[in-house]
Amino acid sequence: MAKRPRIAVVGSANVDLTTFLDQFPKPGETIFGQKFDLGFGGKGANQAVAARLCGADVFMVARVGDDLFGPSTIKNFENLGIDATHVRQVSGVSSGVAPIFVDPSGQNRIIVVKGANDELKPADVDAAADMLKSADCIVLQFEIPLETVYYTIKFARKNGIRCILNPAPAQPTDIKAVADLDYFVPNESEAEAISGMPVRTVDDAKQCADKLLASGIRRVIITLGANGSLLAGSEGMEHVPAFSVKSVDSTGAGDAFIGSFATFLGEGLPEQEAVKRANLYAGLSTTGVGTQKSFYDRARFDAEWSSRSKG
Ligand code: RIB
C-alpha cells in the first residue's frame, strides 16, 4: 500500500464567481451571459483540495475575510477533511474573490482580488511551525505576499521538507529566493513572464527551462495545457505528453496538477510517473465546470488511469 503523504499548503483561498459567455461586452455595453457558477477556489485552496481528494493528509495555512465567504470557506476545508486549524478570519477585510469568465472553448480569464490573502504573513508561518514540520511537502503559490512565500521556502529548506512552488499568478520573482526549492512549476504564461522568453511550443519551454535552471533553480516543471508538461533538471529534460479529454472549463487545471503531483510524488512514485499521472488528473479536471468541484476523487481517478494507461 502506498505511503499516505502529509502535505501542507501555505496559500490563498478565494470564492470563484464564474460566468460562462459567448463574447465579452464592449465598453458601455450590457450583454447576457449563458450561465453562472459560485464555488470555492483560490490556487492554494484548490491545490489543497486536489491533494486531499487524491488521498493525502492535508493542512492549510490561509487567511479569509470577515464576510459571508470567510466561515463557509473554513467549513469547506473541514467538510473535505483538510486540517484548517491555521485558517483564520481577519477583521476589516474581504475574503479573496475571483470573477472568472469562461468562453465557449473552455478557456478562462481570471481577475483575483486578494483581500485577506494579503494578510498571510511570515509570523503566521511561525505560528504554524509545529504543524508544518510534521509535513513531508509544503506547497506554495503567488496569491499571498511574496515575503511570506520566500520565508516559507527558507523554512522548508531549514527543516528538510520538500517544497513545491507554483509561481501563479506570475509576478517579478527574486530568483535567488526561490533557488532553494525542490520544484518550480509555472504554466506557459507564467514561465514566459518570469523568464522573459516566449513559451508557445515544447521547444520554447525547453529553452526557458534551460534559462531557469541556469539561474540556479534545481528542478523545473512547465505545464503546457493540452501539450502536457516539460520536466527539467540538471540530468536533462523530458516532455511528458497530455491525455486527450473533452474540455469544458480549464479553470483550476494547473492547481489540479500541483496538488495531485505533490501527492503522487509523496506516495513514492518516480518523478516522471508522478508527472504523467498529474497530467491526467489535471486533464480530467477540465471536463467539469468550476475549480474544486471539477476535481476527481482517487477512486474515479484510479479507474480512469487504469483504463488509459494500458498499452
Ligand atoms: O487557478 C484557478 C484559481 O485562480 C481560481 O480558483 C481563482 O480563485 C484564482 O485563484
mmCIF file of C-alpha atoms and ligand atoms in Angstrom, residues 14 16 41-43 46 98 100 110 112 143 251-252 255 291, ligand 1:
data_model
loop_
_atom_site.group_PDB
_atom_site.id
_atom_site.type_symbol
_atom_site.label_atom_id
_atom_site.label_comp_id
_atom_site.label_asym_id
_atom_site.label_seq_id
_atom_site.Cartn_x
_atom_site.Cartn_y
_atom_site.Cartn_z
ATOM 1 C CA ASN A 14 -10.902 32.591 -2.773
ATOM 2 C CA ASP A 16 -14.870 31.961 -7.525
ATOM 3 C CA GLY A 41 -11.428 28.419 -5.267
ATOM 4 C CA GLY A 42 -8.088 30.134 -4.832
ATOM 5 C CA LYS A 43 -4.917 28.498 -6.081
ATOM 6 C CA ASN A 46 -7.593 24.268 -4.936
ATOM 7 C CA ALA A 98 -12.135 35.753 -8.273
ATOM 8 C CA ILE A 100 -13.844 34.357 -13.804
ATOM 9 C CA ILE A 110 -9.478 35.446 -14.200
ATOM 10 C CA VAL A 112 -8.188 37.943 -8.461
ATOM 11 C CA GLU A 143 -1.529 34.727 -4.310
ATOM 12 C CA THR A 251 -10.062 26.812 -14.652
ATOM 13 C CA GLY A 252 -8.063 25.182 -11.851
ATOM 14 C CA ASP A 255 -3.957 23.558 -9.384
ATOM 15 C CA THR A 291 -12.442 24.523 -9.911
HETATM 16 O O1 RIB B 1 -6.221 28.615 -10.660
HETATM 17 C C1 RIB B 1 -7.587 28.893 -10.588
HETATM 18 C C2 RIB B 1 -7.843 29.821 -9.436
HETATM 19 O O2 RIB B 1 -7.230 31.056 -9.704
HETATM 20 C C3 RIB B 1 -9.293 30.127 -9.187
HETATM 21 O O3 RIB B 1 -9.883 29.237 -8.281
HETATM 22 C C4 RIB B 1 -9.258 31.566 -8.705
HETATM 23 O O4 RIB B 1 -9.710 31.728 -7.397
HETATM 24 C C5 RIB B 1 -7.816 32.005 -8.854
HETATM 25 O O5 RIB B 1 -7.123 31.940 -7.679
#
